[in-house]
């Protein structure tokens, strides 16, 4: 089972209920999340970091990338 941000719209109680249900389901679950509660419930955490962008290269859409080479949303998340 692969879930992408499954707790994004949930309150803390519903989030805890979902995480407990997933944990007790007996199936392998891959979850993509930025929430610390989800990460702390995991058996294993894999952090995916975005590579540094090179502002001198093309963005692939035919236009030059005018970014500054950093992505504030690409900060790695470490498991507690």
mmCIF file with all atom_site columns, C-alpha atoms in Angstrom:
data_model
loop_
_atom_site.group_PDB
_atom_site.id
_atom_site.type_symbol
_atom_site.label_atom_id
_atom_site.label_alt_id
_atom_site.label_comp_id
_atom_site.label_asym_id
_atom_site.label_entity_id
_atom_site.label_seq_id
_atom_site.pdbx_PDB_ins_code
_atom_site.Cartn_x
_atom_site.Cartn_y
_atom_site.Cartn_z
_atom_site.occupancy
_atom_site.B_iso_or_equiv
_atom_site.pdbx_formal_charge
_atom_site.auth_seq_id
_atom_site.auth_comp_id
_atom_site.auth_asym_id
_atom_site.auth_atom_id
_atom_site.pdbx_PDB_model_num
ATOM 1  C CA . UNK A 1 1  ? 0.000  0.000  0.000   1.00 0.00 ? 1  UNK A CA 1
ATOM 2  C CA . UNK A 1 2  ? 1.447  3.386  -0.999  1.00 0.00 ? 2  UNK A CA 1
ATOM 3  C CA . UNK A 1 3  ? -0.006 6.536  0.581   1.00 0.00 ? 3  UNK A CA 1
ATOM 4  C CA . UNK A 1 4  ? 0.945  10.124 -0.271  1.00 0.00 ? 4  UNK A CA 1
ATOM 5  C CA . UNK A 1 5  ? 0.315  12.527 2.647   1.00 0.00 ? 5  UNK A CA 1
ATOM 6  C CA . UNK A 1 6  ? -2.596 10.443 4.030   1.00 0.00 ? 6  UNK A CA 1
ATOM 7  C CA . UNK A 1 7  ? -2.941 12.573 7.179   1.00 0.00 ? 7  UNK A CA 1
ATOM 8  C CA . UNK A 1 8  ? -2.733 16.009 5.540   1.00 0.00 ? 8  UNK A CA 1
ATOM 9  C CA . UNK A 1 9  ? -6.372 16.937 6.204   1.00 0.00 ? 9  UNK A CA 1
ATOM 10 C CA . UNK A 1 10 ? -6.820 15.097 9.490   1.00 0.00 ? 10 UNK A CA 1
ATOM 11 C CA . UNK A 1 11 ? -7.007 16.414 13.034  1.00 0.00 ? 11 UNK A CA 1
ATOM 12 C CA . UNK A 1 12 ? -4.585 14.864 15.594  1.00 0.00 ? 12 UNK A CA 1
ATOM 13 C CA . UNK A 1 13 ? -7.122 12.284 16.864  1.00 0.00 ? 13 UNK A CA 1
ATOM 14 C CA . UNK A 1 14 ? -8.023 11.080 13.368  1.00 0.00 ? 14 UNK A CA 1
ATOM 15 C CA . UNK A 1 15 ? -4.326 11.019 12.462  1.00 0.00 ? 15 UNK A CA 1
ATOM 16 C CA . UNK A 1 16 ? -3.545 8.799  15.468  1.00 0.00 ? 16 UNK A CA 1
ATOM 17 C CA . UNK A 1 17 ? -6.437 6.474  14.591  1.00 0.00 ? 17 UNK A CA 1
ATOM 18 C CA . UNK A 1 18 ? -5.268 6.133  10.990  1.00 0.00 ? 18 UNK A CA 1
ATOM 19 C CA . UNK A 1 19 ? -1.656 5.494  11.993  1.00 0.00 ? 19 UNK A CA 1
ATOM 20 C CA . UNK A 1 20 ? -2.701 2.809  14.493  1.00 0.00 ? 20 UNK A CA 1
ATOM 21 C CA . UNK A 1 21 ? -4.916 1.155  11.860  1.00 0.00 ? 21 UNK A CA 1
ATOM 22 C CA . UNK A 1 22 ? -2.070 1.127  9.350   1.00 0.00 ? 22 UNK A CA 1
ATOM 23 C CA . UNK A 1 23 ? 0.367  -0.260 11.930  1.00 0.00 ? 23 UNK A CA 1
ATOM 24 C CA . UNK A 1 24 ? -1.970 -3.089 12.926  1.00 0.00 ? 24 UNK A CA 1
ATOM 25 C CA . UNK A 1 25 ? -3.074 -3.917 9.360   1.00 0.00 ? 25 UNK A CA 1
ATOM 26 C CA . UNK A 1 26 ? -0.313 -6.445 8.777   1.00 0.00 ? 26 UNK A CA 1
ATOM 27 C CA . UNK A 1 27 ? 0.518  -5.136 5.306   1.00 0.00 ? 27 UNK A CA 1
ATOM 28 C CA . UNK A 1 28 ? 3.587  -3.283 4.092   1.00 0.00 ? 28 UNK A CA 1
ATOM 29 C CA . UNK A 1 29 ? 2.866  0.431  3.836   1.00 0.00 ? 29 UNK A CA 1
ATOM 30 C CA . UNK A 1 30 ? 4.954  3.114  2.157   1.00 0.00 ? 30 UNK A CA 1
ATOM 31 C CA . UNK A 1 31 ? 3.945  6.589  3.298   1.00 0.00 ? 31 UNK A CA 1
ATOM 32 C CA . UNK A 1 32 ? 5.128  9.893  1.894   1.00 0.00 ? 32 UNK A CA 1
ATOM 33 C CA . UNK A 1 33 ? 4.793  12.537 4.601   1.00 0.00 ? 33 UNK A CA 1
ATOM 34 C CA . UNK A 1 34 ? 6.283  15.654 6.152   1.00 0.00 ? 34 UNK A CA 1
ATOM 35 C CA . UNK A 1 35 ? 4.475  15.282 9.475   1.00 0.00 ? 35 UNK A CA 1
ATOM 36 C CA . UNK A 1 36 ? 6.617  14.302 12.493  1.00 0.00 ? 36 UNK A CA 1
ATOM 37 C CA . UNK A 1 37 ? 3.873  12.073 13.974  1.00 0.00 ? 37 UNK A CA 1
ATOM 38 C CA . UNK A 1 38 ? 3.804  9.977  10.814  1.00 0.00 ? 38 UNK A CA 1
ATOM 39 C CA . UNK A 1 39 ? 7.595  9.716  10.757  1.00 0.00 ? 39 UNK A CA 1
ATOM 40 C CA . UNK A 1 40 ? 7.734  8.670  14.405  1.00 0.00 ? 40 UNK A CA 1
ATOM 41 C CA . UNK A 1 41 ? 5.236  5.868  13.709  1.00 0.00 ? 41 UNK A CA 1
ATOM 42 C CA . UNK A 1 42 ? 7.433  4.388  10.976  1.00 0.00 ? 42 UNK A CA 1
ATOM 43 C CA . UNK A 1 43 ? 9.689  1.359  11.310  1.00 0.00 ? 43 UNK A CA 1
ATOM 44 C CA . UNK A 1 44 ? 12.078 2.931  8.796   1.00 0.00 ? 44 UNK A CA 1
ATOM 45 C CA . UNK A 1 45 ? 12.450 6.471  7.498   1.00 0.00 ? 45 UNK A CA 1
ATOM 46 C CA . UNK A 1 46 ? 14.091 7.310  4.199   1.00 0.00 ? 46 UNK A CA 1
ATOM 47 C CA . UNK A 1 47 ? 14.879 10.973 3.612   1.00 0.00 ? 47 UNK A CA 1
ATOM 48 C CA . UNK A 1 48 ? 14.854 12.144 0.020   1.00 0.00 ? 48 UNK A CA 1
ATOM 49 C CA . UNK A 1 49 ? 16.770 15.352 -0.542  1.00 0.00 ? 49 UNK A CA 1
ATOM 50 C CA . UNK A 1 50 ? 16.403 17.493 -3.626  1.00 0.00 ? 50 UNK A CA 1
ATOM 51 C CA . UNK A 1 51 ? 19.641 18.060 -5.517  1.00 0.00 ? 51 UNK A CA 1
ATOM 52 C CA . UNK A 1 52 ? 20.993 21.574 -5.669  1.00 0.00 ? 52 UNK A CA 1
ATOM 53 C CA . UNK A 1 53 ? 19.646 23.347 -8.722  1.00 0.00 ? 53 UNK A CA 1
ATOM 54 C CA . UNK A 1 54 ? 22.078 25.000 -11.082 1.00 0.00 ? 54 UNK A CA 1
ATOM 55 C CA . UNK A 1 55 ? 20.543 28.332 -12.127 1.00 0.00 ? 55 UNK A CA 1
ATOM 56 C CA . UNK A 1 56 ? 22.623 28.317 -15.298 1.00 0.00 ? 56 UNK A CA 1
ATOM 57 C CA . UNK A 1 57 ? 20.878 25.214 -16.638 1.00 0.00 ? 57 UNK A CA 1
ATOM 58 C CA . UNK A 1 58 ? 17.548 24.923 -18.352 1.00 0.00 ? 58 UNK A CA 1
ATOM 59 C CA . UNK A 1 59 ? 14.492 23.855 -16.375 1.00 0.00 ? 59 UNK A CA 1
ATOM 60 C CA . UNK A 1 60 ? 13.605 21.376 -19.118 1.00 0.00 ? 60 UNK A CA 1
ATOM 61 C CA . UNK A 1 61 ? 10.571 23.301 -20.368 1.00 0.00 ? 61 UNK A CA 1
ATOM 62 C CA . UNK A 1 62 ? 12.451 25.351 -22.942 1.00 0.00 ? 62 UNK A CA 1
ATOM 63 C CA . UNK A 1 63 ? 12.897 28.320 -20.623 1.00 0.00 ? 63 UNK A CA 1
ATOM 64 C CA . UNK A 1 64 ? 15.917 29.261 -18.585 1.00 0.00 ? 64 UNK A CA 1
ATOM 65 C CA . UNK A 1 65 ? 15.590 28.632 -14.867 1.00 0.00 ? 65 UNK A CA 1
ATOM 66 C CA . UNK A 1 66 ? 15.660 31.987 -13.070 1.00 0.00 ? 66 UNK A CA 1
ATOM 67 C CA . UNK A 1 67 ? 15.786 30.454 -9.590  1.00 0.00 ? 67 UNK A CA 1
ATOM 68 C CA . UNK A 1 68 ? 18.540 31.105 -7.102  1.00 0.00 ? 68 UNK A CA 1
ATOM 69 C CA . UNK A 1 69 ? 19.590 27.464 -6.879  1.00 0.00 ? 69 UNK A CA 1
ATOM 70 C CA . UNK A 1 70 ? 17.881 26.679 -3.585  1.00 0.00 ? 70 UNK A CA 1
ATOM 71 C CA . UNK A 1 71 ? 14.489 25.271 -2.728  1.00 0.00 ? 71 UNK A CA 1
ATOM 72 C CA . UNK A 1 72 ? 13.181 26.164 0.757   1.00 0.00 ? 72 UNK A CA 1
ATOM 73 C CA . UNK A 1 73 ? 10.782 23.215 0.589   1.00 0.00 ? 73 UNK A CA 1
ATOM 74 C CA . UNK A 1 74 ? 13.612 20.742 -0.037  1.00 0.00 ? 74 UNK A CA 1
ATOM 75 C CA . UNK A 1 75 ? 14.897 20.730 3.549   1.00 0.00 ? 75 UNK A CA 1
ATOM 76 C CA . UNK A 1 76 ? 15.491 17.141 4.722   1.00 0.00 ? 76 UNK A CA 1
ATOM 77 C CA . UNK A 1 77 ? 13.310 15.792 7.522   1.00 0.00 ? 77 UNK A CA 1
ATOM 78 C CA . UNK A 1 78 ? 14.985 13.674 10.164  1.00 0.00 ? 78 UNK A CA 1
ATOM 79 C CA . UNK A 1 79 ? 13.134 11.048 12.162  1.00 0.00 ? 79 UNK A CA 1
ATOM 80 C CA . UNK A 1 80 ? 12.829 11.776 15.868  1.00 0.00 ? 80 UNK A CA 1
#
